Short mmCIF file of C-alpha atoms in Angstrom, two decimals:
data_model
loop_
_atom_site.label_atom_id
_atom_site.label_comp_id
_atom_site.label_asym_id
_atom_site.label_seq_id
_atom_site.Cartn_x
_atom_site.Cartn_y
_atom_site.Cartn_z
CA UNK P 267 0.00 0.00 0.00
CA UNK P 268 2.87 2.38 0.77
CA UNK P 269 3.93 2.30 -2.87
CA UNK P 270 0.40 3.31 -3.92
CA UNK P 271 0.31 6.45 -1.79
CA UNK P 272 1.50 9.75 -3.19
CA UNK P 273 4.05 11.87 -1.34
CA UNK P 274 1.50 14.52 -0.35
CA UNK P 275 -1.60 12.45 0.46
CA UNK P 276 -3.97 14.39 2.71
CA UNK P 277 -6.61 11.73 3.32
CA UNK P 278 -9.36 14.15 2.33
CA UNK P 279 -10.19 13.00 -1.20
CA UNK P 280 -13.13 10.61 -1.00
CA UNK P 281 -12.64 9.14 -4.49
CA UNK P 282 -8.96 8.45 -3.75
CA UNK P 283 -9.82 6.89 -0.38
CA UNK P 284 -12.46 4.66 -2.03
CA UNK P 285 -10.00 3.56 -4.73
CA UNK P 286 -7.38 2.65 -2.10
CA UNK P 287 -9.95 0.70 -0.04
CA UNK P 288 -10.95 -1.25 -3.15
CA UNK P 289 -7.32 -1.94 -4.04
CA UNK P 290 -6.37 -2.90 -0.47
CA UNK P 291 -9.52 -4.44 1.05
CA UNK P 292 -9.90 -4.96 4.79
CA UNK P 293 -11.56 -8.23 5.81
CA UNK P 294 -13.23 -6.92 8.97
CA UNK P 295 -13.68 -3.15 9.34
CA UNK P 296 -14.59 -2.94 13.02
CA UNK P 297 -12.47 -5.66 14.63
CA UNK P 298 -10.52 -4.61 17.74
CA UNK P 299 -7.18 -6.42 17.95
CA UNK P 300 -5.88 -6.96 21.50
CA UNK P 301 -3.09 -9.49 20.95
CA UNK P 302 0.27 -9.29 19.16
CA UNK P 303 -0.48 -9.09 15.45
CA UNK P 304 1.23 -8.48 12.12
CA UNK P 305 -0.55 -6.34 9.55
CA UNK P 306 0.30 -7.72 6.11
CA UNK P 307 -0.55 -6.42 2.68
CA UNK P 308 -2.10 -8.81 0.16
CA UNK P 309 1.38 -9.97 -0.99
CA UNK P 310 2.48 -10.87 2.54
CA UNK P 311 4.72 -7.84 3.13
CA UNK P 312 4.66 -6.68 6.76
CA UNK P 313 3.10 -3.22 6.95
CA UNK P 314 2.89 -2.89 10.73
CA UNK P 315 3.54 -4.74 13.98
CA UNK P 316 0.91 -4.42 16.73
CA UNK P 317 2.50 -5.41 20.04
CA UNK P 318 0.21 -4.34 22.91
CA UNK P 319 1.80 -4.50 26.35
CA UNK P 320 5.36 -4.88 25.06
CA UNK P 321 6.43 -1.43 26.25
CA UNK P 322 5.91 -0.94 29.99
CA UNK P 323 3.74 1.84 31.39
CA UNK P 324 6.90 3.49 32.78
CA UNK P 325 8.59 3.37 29.35
CA UNK P 326 5.54 5.00 27.75
CA UNK P 327 5.22 7.65 30.49
CA UNK P 328 8.89 8.56 30.13
CA UNK P 329 8.46 8.91 26.37
CA UNK P 330 5.55 11.31 26.74
CA UNK P 331 7.18 13.16 29.64
CA UNK P 332 10.34 13.80 27.64
CA UNK P 333 8.30 15.69 25.05
CA UNK P 334 8.30 18.70 27.37
CA UNK P 335 11.78 19.49 26.01
CA UNK P 336 10.25 19.97 22.55
CA UNK P 337 7.16 22.04 23.44
CA UNK P 338 8.42 25.45 22.23
CA UNK P 339 9.42 24.08 18.82
CA UNK P 340 6.34 21.87 18.44
CA UNK P 341 3.89 24.66 19.21
CA UNK P 342 5.57 26.97 16.67
CA UNK P 343 5.00 24.36 13.96
CA UNK P 344 1.20 24.75 13.92
CA UNK P 345 0.16 26.87 10.95
CA UNK P 346 -2.86 27.57 8.81
CA UNK P 347 -1.09 26.06 5.78
CA UNK P 348 -2.55 23.12 3.88
CA UNK P 349 0.35 20.82 4.81
CA UNK P 350 -1.16 17.86 6.64
CA UNK P 351 1.79 17.75 9.05
CA UNK P 352 1.12 21.17 10.55
CA UNK P 353 -2.47 22.07 9.63
CA UNK P 354 -4.12 23.28 12.84
CA UNK P 355 -7.55 21.74 12.32
CA UNK P 356 -6.06 18.25 11.98
CA UNK P 357 -4.84 18.25 15.60
CA UNK P 358 -7.05 17.19 18.47
CA UNK P 359 -7.18 19.38 21.53
CA UNK P 360 -4.41 18.09 23.77
CA UNK P 361 -1.30 19.27 25.52
CA UNK P 362 0.86 18.14 22.57
CA UNK P 363 -0.08 19.82 19.30
CA UNK P 364 2.32 20.10 16.40
CA UNK P 365 4.98 18.34 14.39
CA UNK P 366 8.75 18.45 14.39
CA UNK P 367 11.43 16.84 12.21
CA UNK P 368 14.49 15.52 14.00
CA UNK P 369 16.01 13.27 11.35
CA UNK P 370 19.72 13.48 10.59
CA UNK P 371 20.31 14.15 6.87
CA UNK P 372 16.53 14.11 6.27
CA UNK P 373 16.54 16.15 3.07
CA UNK P 374 19.70 14.54 1.74
CA UNK P 375 18.38 10.96 1.78
CA UNK P 376 18.53 9.36 -1.64
CA UNK P 377 20.31 12.32 -3.19
CA UNK P 378 23.98 12.95 -3.79
CA UNK P 379 24.34 16.65 -4.61
CA UNK P 380 27.72 17.80 -5.89
CA UNK P 381 30.15 18.45 -2.99
CA UNK P 382 27.41 18.40 -0.39
CA UNK P 383 27.90 16.91 3.06
CA UNK P 384 24.81 15.60 4.90
CA UNK P 385 24.01 17.50 8.07
CA UNK P 386 21.58 17.23 10.95
CA UNK P 387 18.29 19.10 11.12
CA UNK P 388 18.69 22.77 12.05
CA UNK P 389 16.77 22.18 15.26
CA UNK P 390 19.43 19.70 16.46
CA UNK P 391 22.44 21.93 15.83
CA UNK P 392 24.26 23.40 18.82
CA UNK P 393 23.56 26.87 17.42
CA UNK P 394 19.77 26.40 17.76
CA UNK P 395 18.41 28.92 20.28
CA UNK P 396 16.42 26.37 22.30
CA UNK P 397 18.45 23.55 23.94
CA UNK P 398 15.25 21.47 24.31
CA UNK P 399 15.73 19.19 21.28
CA UNK P 400 19.24 18.20 22.40
CA UNK P 401 17.97 17.59 25.95
CA UNK P 402 15.20 15.45 24.46
CA UNK P 403 17.74 13.34 22.55
CA UNK P 404 19.79 12.77 25.71
CA UNK P 405 16.67 11.84 27.72
CA UNK P 406 15.56 9.41 24.97
CA UNK P 407 18.91 7.63 24.54
CA UNK P 408 17.90 4.41 26.33
CA UNK P 409 14.46 4.33 24.71
CA UNK P 410 16.00 4.87 21.27
CA UNK P 411 18.47 2.03 21.88
CA UNK P 412 15.65 -0.34 22.92
CA UNK P 413 13.52 0.59 19.92
CA UNK P 414 16.51 0.25 17.55
CA UNK P 415 17.28 -3.22 18.92
CA UNK P 416 13.61 -4.16 18.52
CA UNK P 417 13.63 -3.03 14.89
CA UNK P 418 16.85 -4.98 14.30
CA UNK P 419 15.10 -8.17 15.44
CA UNK P 420 11.92 -7.42 13.47
CA UNK P 421 13.60 -6.23 10.27
CA UNK P 422 17.21 -7.50 10.19
CA UNK P 423 17.65 -6.56 6.52
CA UNK P 424 17.05 -2.85 7.08
#
């Protein structure tokens, strides 16, 4: 299904949604899954792992609690633009509203511009005015290591 989606899908075009549902049918629309499950596409490719209860309550609380380091940058991301990542009316009312990119070499992936060296996101550079993102990375180090090890077991070829 991932290959069928465009790079700027908004999820608001009914005809497109209908076409995708016909191309990738779901056997049972309303089934609640409460046990470990793999979500496969029709060719058997793993699309998602559902592993309820694998991450402890403490692990999850720490993950949410560490987001406080990112609040100033996240809240500035909300705009009235039509980008689905930061469009205000697509966020539920909650204490975390917004989007932030923290990927190293995000825009350089898959491209080799002439004499260009990949670099981290501007928000992660030491020169960024708010130290929150770097504090968040330090606070998330153990969680990131656990999740990376989990992905290595689940997808060893990646």
